[in-house]
Coordinates of C-alpha atoms in Angstrom, one line a residue:
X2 CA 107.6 100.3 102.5
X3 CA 109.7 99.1 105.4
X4 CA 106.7 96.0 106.3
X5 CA 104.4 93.3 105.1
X6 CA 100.7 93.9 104.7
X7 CA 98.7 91.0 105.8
X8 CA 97.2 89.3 102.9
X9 CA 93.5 89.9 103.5
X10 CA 90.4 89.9 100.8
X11 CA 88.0 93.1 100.9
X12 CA 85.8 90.9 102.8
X13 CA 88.2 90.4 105.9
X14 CA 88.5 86.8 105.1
X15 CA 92.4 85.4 105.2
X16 CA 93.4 83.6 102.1
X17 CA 97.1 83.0 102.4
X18 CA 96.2 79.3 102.9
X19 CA 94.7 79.5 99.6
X20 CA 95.4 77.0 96.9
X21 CA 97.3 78.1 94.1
X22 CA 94.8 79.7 91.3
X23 CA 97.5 79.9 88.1
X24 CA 99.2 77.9 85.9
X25 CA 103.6 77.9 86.7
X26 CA 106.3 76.5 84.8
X27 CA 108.4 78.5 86.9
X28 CA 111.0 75.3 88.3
X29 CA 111.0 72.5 91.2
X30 CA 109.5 73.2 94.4
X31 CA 106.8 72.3 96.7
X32 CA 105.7 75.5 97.4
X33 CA 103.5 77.2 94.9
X34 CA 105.3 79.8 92.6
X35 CA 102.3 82.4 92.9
X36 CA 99.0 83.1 94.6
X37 CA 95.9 85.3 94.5
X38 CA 96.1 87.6 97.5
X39 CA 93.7 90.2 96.9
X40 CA 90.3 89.9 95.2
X41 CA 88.4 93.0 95.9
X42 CA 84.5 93.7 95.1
X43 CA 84.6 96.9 93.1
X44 CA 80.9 97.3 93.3
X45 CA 79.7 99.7 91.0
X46 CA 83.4 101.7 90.6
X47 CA 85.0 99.5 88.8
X48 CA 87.1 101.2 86.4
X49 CA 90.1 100.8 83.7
X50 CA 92.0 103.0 85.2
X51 CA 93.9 102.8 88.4
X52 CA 96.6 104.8 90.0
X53 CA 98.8 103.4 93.3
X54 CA 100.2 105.3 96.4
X55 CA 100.2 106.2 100.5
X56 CA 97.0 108.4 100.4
X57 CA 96.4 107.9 104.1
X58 CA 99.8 108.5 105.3
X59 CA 99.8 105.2 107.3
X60 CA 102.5 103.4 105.6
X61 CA 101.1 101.4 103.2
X62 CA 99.9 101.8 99.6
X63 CA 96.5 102.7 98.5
X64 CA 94.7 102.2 95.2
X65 CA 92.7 105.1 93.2
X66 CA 90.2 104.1 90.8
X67 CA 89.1 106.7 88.2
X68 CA 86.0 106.4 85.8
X69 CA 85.4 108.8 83.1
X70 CA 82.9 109.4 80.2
X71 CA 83.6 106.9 77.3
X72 CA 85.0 108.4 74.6
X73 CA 86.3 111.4 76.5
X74 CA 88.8 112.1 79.1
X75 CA 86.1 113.6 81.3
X76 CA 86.8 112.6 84.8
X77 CA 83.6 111.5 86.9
X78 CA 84.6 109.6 89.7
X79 CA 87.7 109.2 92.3
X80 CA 87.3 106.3 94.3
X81 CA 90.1 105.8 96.8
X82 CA 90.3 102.3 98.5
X83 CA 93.2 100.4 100.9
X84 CA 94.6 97.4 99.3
X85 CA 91.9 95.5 101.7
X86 CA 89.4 97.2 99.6
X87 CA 88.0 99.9 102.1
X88 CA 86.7 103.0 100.7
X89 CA 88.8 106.2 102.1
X90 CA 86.6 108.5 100.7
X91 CA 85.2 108.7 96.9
X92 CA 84.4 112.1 95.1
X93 CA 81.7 112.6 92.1
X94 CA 79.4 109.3 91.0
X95 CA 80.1 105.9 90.6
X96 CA 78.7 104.5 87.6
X97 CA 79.0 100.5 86.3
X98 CA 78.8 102.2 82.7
X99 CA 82.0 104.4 83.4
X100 CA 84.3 101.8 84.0
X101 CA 85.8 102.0 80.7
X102 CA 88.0 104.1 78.9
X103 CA 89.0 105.2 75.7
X104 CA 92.7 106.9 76.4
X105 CA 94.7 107.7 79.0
X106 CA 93.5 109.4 82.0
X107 CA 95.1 113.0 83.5
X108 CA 95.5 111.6 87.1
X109 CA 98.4 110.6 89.3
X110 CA 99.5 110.4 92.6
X111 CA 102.1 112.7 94.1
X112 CA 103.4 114.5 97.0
X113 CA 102.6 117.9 95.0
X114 CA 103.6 119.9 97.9
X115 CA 106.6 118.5 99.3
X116 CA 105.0 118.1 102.7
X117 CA 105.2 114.2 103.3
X118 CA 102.1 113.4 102.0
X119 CA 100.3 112.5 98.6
X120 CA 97.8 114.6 97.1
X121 CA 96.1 113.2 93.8
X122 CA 96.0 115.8 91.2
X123 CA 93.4 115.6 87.8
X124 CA 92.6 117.5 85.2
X125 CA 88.9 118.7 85.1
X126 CA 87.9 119.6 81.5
X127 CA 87.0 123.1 79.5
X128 CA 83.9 123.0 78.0
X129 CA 83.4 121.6 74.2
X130 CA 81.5 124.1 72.7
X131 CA 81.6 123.3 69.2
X132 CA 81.5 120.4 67.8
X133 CA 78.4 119.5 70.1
X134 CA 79.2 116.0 70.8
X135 CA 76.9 113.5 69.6
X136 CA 78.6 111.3 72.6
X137 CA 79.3 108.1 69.5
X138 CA 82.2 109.1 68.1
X139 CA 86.1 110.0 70.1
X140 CA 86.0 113.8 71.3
X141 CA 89.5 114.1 71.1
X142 CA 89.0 118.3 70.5
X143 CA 86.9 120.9 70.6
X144 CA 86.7 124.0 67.3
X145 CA 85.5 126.6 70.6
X146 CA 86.2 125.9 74.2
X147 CA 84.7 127.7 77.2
X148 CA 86.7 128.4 79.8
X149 CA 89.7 126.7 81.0
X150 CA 90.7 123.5 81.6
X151 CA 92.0 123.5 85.8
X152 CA 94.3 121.3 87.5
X153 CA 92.3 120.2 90.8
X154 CA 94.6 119.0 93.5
X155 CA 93.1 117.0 96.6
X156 CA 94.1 116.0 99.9
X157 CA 95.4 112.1 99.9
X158 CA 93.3 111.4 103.0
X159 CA 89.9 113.0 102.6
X160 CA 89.3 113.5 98.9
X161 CA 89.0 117.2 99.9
X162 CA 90.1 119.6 97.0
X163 CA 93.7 122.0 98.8
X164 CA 93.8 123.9 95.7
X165 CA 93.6 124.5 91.8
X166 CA 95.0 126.5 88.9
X167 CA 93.8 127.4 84.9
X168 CA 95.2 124.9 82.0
X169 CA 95.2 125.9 78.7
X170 CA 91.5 124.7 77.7
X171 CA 92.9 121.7 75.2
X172 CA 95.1 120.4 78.2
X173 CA 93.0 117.8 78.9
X174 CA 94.5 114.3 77.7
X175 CA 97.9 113.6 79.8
X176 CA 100.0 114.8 82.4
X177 CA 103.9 114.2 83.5
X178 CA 105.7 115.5 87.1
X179 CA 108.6 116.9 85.8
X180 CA 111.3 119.2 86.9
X181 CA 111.6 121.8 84.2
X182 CA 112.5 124.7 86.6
X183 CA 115.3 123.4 88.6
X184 CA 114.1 122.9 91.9
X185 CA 115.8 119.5 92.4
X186 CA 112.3 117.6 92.1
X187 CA 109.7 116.9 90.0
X188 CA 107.5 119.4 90.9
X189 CA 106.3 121.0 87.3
X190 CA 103.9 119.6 84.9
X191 CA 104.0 118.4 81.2
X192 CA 100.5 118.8 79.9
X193 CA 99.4 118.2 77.0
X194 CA 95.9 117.5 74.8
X195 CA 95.5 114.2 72.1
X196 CA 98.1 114.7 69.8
X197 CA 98.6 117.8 68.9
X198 CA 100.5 120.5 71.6
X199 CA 102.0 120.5 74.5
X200 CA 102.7 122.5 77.4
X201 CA 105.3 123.1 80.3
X202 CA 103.8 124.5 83.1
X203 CA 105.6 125.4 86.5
X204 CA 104.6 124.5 90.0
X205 CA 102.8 127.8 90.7
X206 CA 100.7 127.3 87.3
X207 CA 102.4 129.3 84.8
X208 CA 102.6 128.4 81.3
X209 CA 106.7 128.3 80.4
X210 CA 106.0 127.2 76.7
X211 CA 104.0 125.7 74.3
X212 CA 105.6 123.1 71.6
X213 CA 103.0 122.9 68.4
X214 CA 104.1 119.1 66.8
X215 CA 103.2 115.3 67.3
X216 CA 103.0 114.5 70.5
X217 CA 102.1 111.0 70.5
X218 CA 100.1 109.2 73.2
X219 CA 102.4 109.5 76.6
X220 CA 105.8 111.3 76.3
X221 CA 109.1 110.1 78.2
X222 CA 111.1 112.4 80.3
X223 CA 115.1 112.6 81.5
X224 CA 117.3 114.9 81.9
X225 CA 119.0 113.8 78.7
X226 CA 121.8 117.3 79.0
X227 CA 122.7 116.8 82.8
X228 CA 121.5 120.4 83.6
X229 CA 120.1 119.4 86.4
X230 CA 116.5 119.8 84.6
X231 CA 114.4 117.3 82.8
X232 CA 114.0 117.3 78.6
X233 CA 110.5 116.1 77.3
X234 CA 111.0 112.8 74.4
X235 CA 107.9 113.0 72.1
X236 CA 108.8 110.5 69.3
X237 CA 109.4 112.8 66.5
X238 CA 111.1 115.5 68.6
X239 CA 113.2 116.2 71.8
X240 CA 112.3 119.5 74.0
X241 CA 114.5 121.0 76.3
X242 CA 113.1 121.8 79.6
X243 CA 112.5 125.9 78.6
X244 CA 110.7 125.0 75.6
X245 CA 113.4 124.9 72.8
X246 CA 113.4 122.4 70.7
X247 CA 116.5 120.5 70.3
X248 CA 115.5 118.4 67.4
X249 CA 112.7 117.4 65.2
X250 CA 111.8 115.2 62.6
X251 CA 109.0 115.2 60.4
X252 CA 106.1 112.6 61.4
X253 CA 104.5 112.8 58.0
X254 CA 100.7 113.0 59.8
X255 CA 102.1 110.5 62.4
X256 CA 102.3 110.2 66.2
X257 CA 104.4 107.9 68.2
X258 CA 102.5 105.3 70.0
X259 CA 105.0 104.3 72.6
X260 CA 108.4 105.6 73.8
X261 CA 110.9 104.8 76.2
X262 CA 114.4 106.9 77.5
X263 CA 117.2 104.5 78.2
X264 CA 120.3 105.0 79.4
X265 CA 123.6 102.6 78.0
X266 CA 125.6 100.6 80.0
X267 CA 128.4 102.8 78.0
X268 CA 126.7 106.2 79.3
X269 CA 124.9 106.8 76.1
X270 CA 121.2 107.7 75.8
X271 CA 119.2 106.1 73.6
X272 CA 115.4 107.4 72.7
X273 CA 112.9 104.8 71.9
X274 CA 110.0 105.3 70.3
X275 CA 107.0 103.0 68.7
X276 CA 105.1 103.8 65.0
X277 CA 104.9 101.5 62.2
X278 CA 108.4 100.2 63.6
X279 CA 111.1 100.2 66.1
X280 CA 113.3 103.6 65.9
X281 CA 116.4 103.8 68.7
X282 CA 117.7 107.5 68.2
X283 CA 120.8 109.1 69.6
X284 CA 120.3 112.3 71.9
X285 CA 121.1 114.3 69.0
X286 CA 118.3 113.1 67.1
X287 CA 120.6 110.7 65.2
X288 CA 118.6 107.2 64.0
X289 CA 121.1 104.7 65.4
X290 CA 118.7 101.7 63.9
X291 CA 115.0 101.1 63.1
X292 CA 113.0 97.9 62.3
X293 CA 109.9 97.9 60.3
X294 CA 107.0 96.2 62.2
X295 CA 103.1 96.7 61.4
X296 CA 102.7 98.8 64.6
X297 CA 105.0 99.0 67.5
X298 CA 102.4 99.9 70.0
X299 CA 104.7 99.5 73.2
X300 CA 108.4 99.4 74.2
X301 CA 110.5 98.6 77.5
X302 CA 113.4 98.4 78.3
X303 CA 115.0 95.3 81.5
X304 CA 117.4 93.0 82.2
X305 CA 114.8 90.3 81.4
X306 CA 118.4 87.8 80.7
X307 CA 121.4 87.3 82.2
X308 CA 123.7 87.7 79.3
X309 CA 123.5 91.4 78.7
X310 CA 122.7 94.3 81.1
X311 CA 119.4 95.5 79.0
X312 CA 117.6 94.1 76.2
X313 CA 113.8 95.9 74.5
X314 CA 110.4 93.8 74.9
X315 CA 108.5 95.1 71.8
X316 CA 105.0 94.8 70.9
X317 CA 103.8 94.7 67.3
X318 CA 100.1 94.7 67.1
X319 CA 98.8 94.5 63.9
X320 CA 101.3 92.0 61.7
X321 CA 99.8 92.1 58.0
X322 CA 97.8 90.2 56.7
X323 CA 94.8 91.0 59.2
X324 CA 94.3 94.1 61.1
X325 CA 92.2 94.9 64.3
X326 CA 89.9 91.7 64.1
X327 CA 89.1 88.5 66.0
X328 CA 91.4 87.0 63.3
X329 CA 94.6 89.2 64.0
X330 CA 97.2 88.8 66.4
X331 CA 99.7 90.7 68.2
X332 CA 103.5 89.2 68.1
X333 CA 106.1 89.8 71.3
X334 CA 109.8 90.5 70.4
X335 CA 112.7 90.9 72.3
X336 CA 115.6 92.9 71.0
X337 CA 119.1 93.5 71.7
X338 CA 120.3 97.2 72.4
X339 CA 121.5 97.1 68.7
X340 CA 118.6 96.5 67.1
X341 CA 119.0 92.6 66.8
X342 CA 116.2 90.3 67.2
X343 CA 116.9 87.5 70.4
X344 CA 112.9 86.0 70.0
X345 CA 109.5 86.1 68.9
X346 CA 106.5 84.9 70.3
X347 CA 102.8 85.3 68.4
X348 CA 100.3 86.0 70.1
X349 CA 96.8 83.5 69.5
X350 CA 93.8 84.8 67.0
X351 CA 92.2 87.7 68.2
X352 CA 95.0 89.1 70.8
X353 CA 96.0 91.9 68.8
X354 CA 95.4 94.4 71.7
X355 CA 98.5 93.4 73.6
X356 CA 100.7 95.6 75.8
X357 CA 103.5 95.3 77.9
X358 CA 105.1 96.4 81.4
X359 CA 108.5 95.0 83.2
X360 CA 108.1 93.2 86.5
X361 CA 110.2 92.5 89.4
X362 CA 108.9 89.4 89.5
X363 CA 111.9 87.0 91.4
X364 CA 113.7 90.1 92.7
X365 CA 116.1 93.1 92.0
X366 CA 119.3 90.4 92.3
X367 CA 117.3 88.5 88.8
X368 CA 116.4 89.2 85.8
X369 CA 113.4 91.0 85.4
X370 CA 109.4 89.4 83.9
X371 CA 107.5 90.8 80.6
X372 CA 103.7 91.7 81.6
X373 CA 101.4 90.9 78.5
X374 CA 97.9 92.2 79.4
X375 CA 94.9 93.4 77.4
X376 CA 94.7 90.0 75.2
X377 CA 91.3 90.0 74.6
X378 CA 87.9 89.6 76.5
X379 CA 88.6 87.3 79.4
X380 CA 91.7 85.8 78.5
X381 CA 94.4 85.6 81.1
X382 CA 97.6 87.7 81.7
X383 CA 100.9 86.3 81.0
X384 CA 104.4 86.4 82.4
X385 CA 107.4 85.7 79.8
X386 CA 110.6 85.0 81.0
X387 CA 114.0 86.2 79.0
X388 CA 114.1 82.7 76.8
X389 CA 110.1 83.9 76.1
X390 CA 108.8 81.0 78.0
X391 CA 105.0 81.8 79.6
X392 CA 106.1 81.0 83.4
X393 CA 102.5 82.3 85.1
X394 CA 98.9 82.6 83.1
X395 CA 97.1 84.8 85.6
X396 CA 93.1 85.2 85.4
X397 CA 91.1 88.2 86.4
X398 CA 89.2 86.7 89.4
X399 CA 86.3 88.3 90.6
X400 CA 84.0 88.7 93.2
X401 CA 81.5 85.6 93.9
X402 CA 78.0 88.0 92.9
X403 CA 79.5 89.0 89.2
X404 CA 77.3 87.7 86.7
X405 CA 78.9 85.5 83.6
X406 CA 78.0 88.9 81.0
X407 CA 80.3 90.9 84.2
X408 CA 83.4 88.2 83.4
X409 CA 83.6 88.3 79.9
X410 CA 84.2 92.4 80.2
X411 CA 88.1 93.5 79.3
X412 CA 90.3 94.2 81.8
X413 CA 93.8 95.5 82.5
X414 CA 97.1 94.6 84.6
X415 CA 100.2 96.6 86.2
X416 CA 103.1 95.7 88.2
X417 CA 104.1 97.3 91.4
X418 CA 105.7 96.2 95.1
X419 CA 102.3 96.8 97.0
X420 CA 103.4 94.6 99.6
X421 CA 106.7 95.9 100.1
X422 CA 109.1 92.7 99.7
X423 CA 111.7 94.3 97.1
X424 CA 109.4 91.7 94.2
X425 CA 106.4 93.5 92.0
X426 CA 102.7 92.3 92.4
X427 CA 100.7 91.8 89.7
X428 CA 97.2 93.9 90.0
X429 CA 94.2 93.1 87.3
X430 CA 91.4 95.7 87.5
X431 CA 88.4 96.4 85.3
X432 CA 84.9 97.8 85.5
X433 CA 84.1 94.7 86.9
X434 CA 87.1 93.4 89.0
X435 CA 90.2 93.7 90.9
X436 CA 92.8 91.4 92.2
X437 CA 96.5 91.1 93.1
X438 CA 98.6 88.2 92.3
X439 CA 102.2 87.8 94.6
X440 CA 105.3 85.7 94.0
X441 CA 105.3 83.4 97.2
X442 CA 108.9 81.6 96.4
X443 CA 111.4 82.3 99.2
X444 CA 113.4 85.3 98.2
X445 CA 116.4 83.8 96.4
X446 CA 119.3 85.3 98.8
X447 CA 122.8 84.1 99.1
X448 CA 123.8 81.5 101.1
X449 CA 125.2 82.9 104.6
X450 CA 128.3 80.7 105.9
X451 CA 131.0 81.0 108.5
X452 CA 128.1 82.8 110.9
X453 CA 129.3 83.7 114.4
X454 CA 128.1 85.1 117.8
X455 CA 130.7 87.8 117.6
X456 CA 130.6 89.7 114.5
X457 CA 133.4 92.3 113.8
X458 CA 135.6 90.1 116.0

């Protein structure tokens, strides 16, 4: 984004006069350190689950909300919205009960035909045929499917389906852009279904190959070899971009939860993955260290200090003695690239369900903010520093006609540069709510001296 957008609620109204709504420990100044810009009704779309990206082709970024069935990945509803909170166009039914969601959702944003302009692309499911689903418990797979799963792509700008192509019919959990074919873009697809296979799949729809293993919940992809094409990180496994697997280790009935490709400051890679501890492998496979935690649900990799180029924000989510209960807690560690604990910071009673993201919070010249969202119904989002100091509690603010039962519902958080000012926003959304928080500090920039009229003089 080459401009500002004003800073405007759904409703038209200007806030940038606003007071500040957070707490900040953030250092001296008048001016306040962050502000709610955005607070957006979501009526009766409200979802979990929201993708970001130029769907209009006007410039600016856009925001996709996508409901599904609870328990399922089955996609009901699109809604596409500016960051003002118009709706460009919304596809299927909006539903206050869909707003939730069990898993990840096969959606994204992408410029799937290299024309200039986004298309979103989702996965619309097979039919389960057996089991019948008794809509209670997780359908995570099906014994029979009917029929194929399809990859539906749609125009940005109207909602209008271009064009779609068969999946296999389990393909129905997660999808990556990936360039397994060489054309110099990520233009292939990873698919894959809960935990079990996975699938590369070229532009044109063709199945490459099929890898049978533990998959975990979201793979990582690089192009680990430097062939120019992309290798798919699974946890347990690394596959090269034809299929061929270039190692594997045995998960013992396990998946990873969380995994991250890094490249060293020496040149290195280093694979990262998440279940019941830490493990950093080499590219061969190789464990270079692991820690033992209860359940290493997430793990980034930033420059969150000054004294070294990278260090790994961890999350642990179920420390022993308690497990998954308003009496457990989550704990927050930052690690060295060896392995070696720099902090900890546990998490209060009941905030188990953390997770993680790196922000751009100050700017790409400092070190980078940890995003800790998900705590628990209606408790705030957090921004750690690199010493793990909270700098910014962050609250889901909603729209004035949302009932007290509506504000206690669970909500999420992401980071991204919506506004185009080289610093990440941070946007809360929920089945109930949606806002954006912005860093309003003056961009730290170096002082300018010995100015003149006549440069290159």
């Amino acid at each position: 984004m080459s401009r500002m957008l004003p800073v405007l609620l759904a409703t038209g109204s200007w806030i940038a006069a606003a007071p500040p709504t957070t707490q900040s420990t953030a250092g001296p100044s008048s001016l306040p350190a962050v502000r709610l810009v955005a607070n957006i009704d979501v009526k009766d779309f409200g979802a979990e689950t929201l993708r970001i990206g130029d769907l209009d082709a006007d410039g600016e970024p856009d925001l996709l909300l996508v409901q599904s069935v609870y328990g399922s990945r089955e996609i009901t509803c699109l809604t596409a919205l500016t960051m003002r909170g118009d709706i460009l166009w919304q596809t299927g039914r909006a539903s206050a009960d869909n707003g939730r969601i069990y898993s990840d959702l096969p959606v994204q944003i992408y410029d799937w035909d290299a024309d200039g302009h986004n298309e979103v692309l989702y996965v619309r499911q097979a039919r389960y045929v057996s089991p019948v689903w008794d809509g209670k418990s997780p359908r995570e797979r099906a014994d029979k499917y009917e029929g194929h799963a399809a990859m539906v792509v749609l125009d940005g700008a109207s909602g209008r389906e271009t064009s779609r192509f068969d999946l296999p019919a389990p393909a129905d959990d997660c999808f990556l852009l990936a360039d397994l074919t060489g054309r110099g873009r990520r233009q292939d697809l990873v698919v894959k279904d809960r935990y079990w296979n996975m699938w590369g799949v070229s532009h044109a729809g063709e199945v490459l190959w099929h890898y049978a293993g533990s998959v975990g919940h979201f793979p990582a992809i690089a192009d680990v070899d430097g062939d120019g094409r992309d290798e798919v990180f699974v946890g347990f496994a690394l596959v090269d971009d034809d299929g061929r697997v270039l190692f594997q280790h045995d998960p013992a009935g396990a998946h990873q939860d969380a995994c991250w490709i890094l490249r060293a400051p020496d040149g290195s890679w280093r694979l990262l993955f998440g279940n019941g501890g830490l493990h950093c492998l080499a590219a061969d496979g190789t464990e270079q260290w692991h820690q033992g935690l209860g359940e290493a649900q997430h793990v980034v990799a930033g420059r969150f200090r000054p004294d070294s180029p990278v260090q790994l924000a961890v999350v642990d989510r179920t420390p022993m003695p308690h497990h998954r209960d308003d009496k457990a807690w989550g704990i927050l560690y930052l690690y060295d690239l060896q392995g070696r604990e720099i902090w900890r910071r546990q998490q209060e009673p009941g905030a188990w369900a953390i997770a993680i993201e790196p922000v751009c919070w100050s700017g790409p010249a400092e070190p980078d903010s940890i995003l800790v969202y998900n705590r628990g119904t209606g408790r705030p989002v957090m921004l750690y520093d690199g010493q793990g100091e909270i700098t910014h509690t962050l609250p889901m603010e909603y729209a004035p006609n949302r009932t007290e039962a509506d504000r206690r519902d669970h909500y999420y958080a992401t980071a991204a540069d919506v506004w185009g000012d080289c610093r990440d926003e941070i946007l809360i959304f929920g089945p109930r709510g949606l806002c954006i928080y912005a860093n309003t500090r003056p961009l730290l920039l170096p002082t300018l001296y010995n100015e003149t009229l006549y440069p290159g003089m």
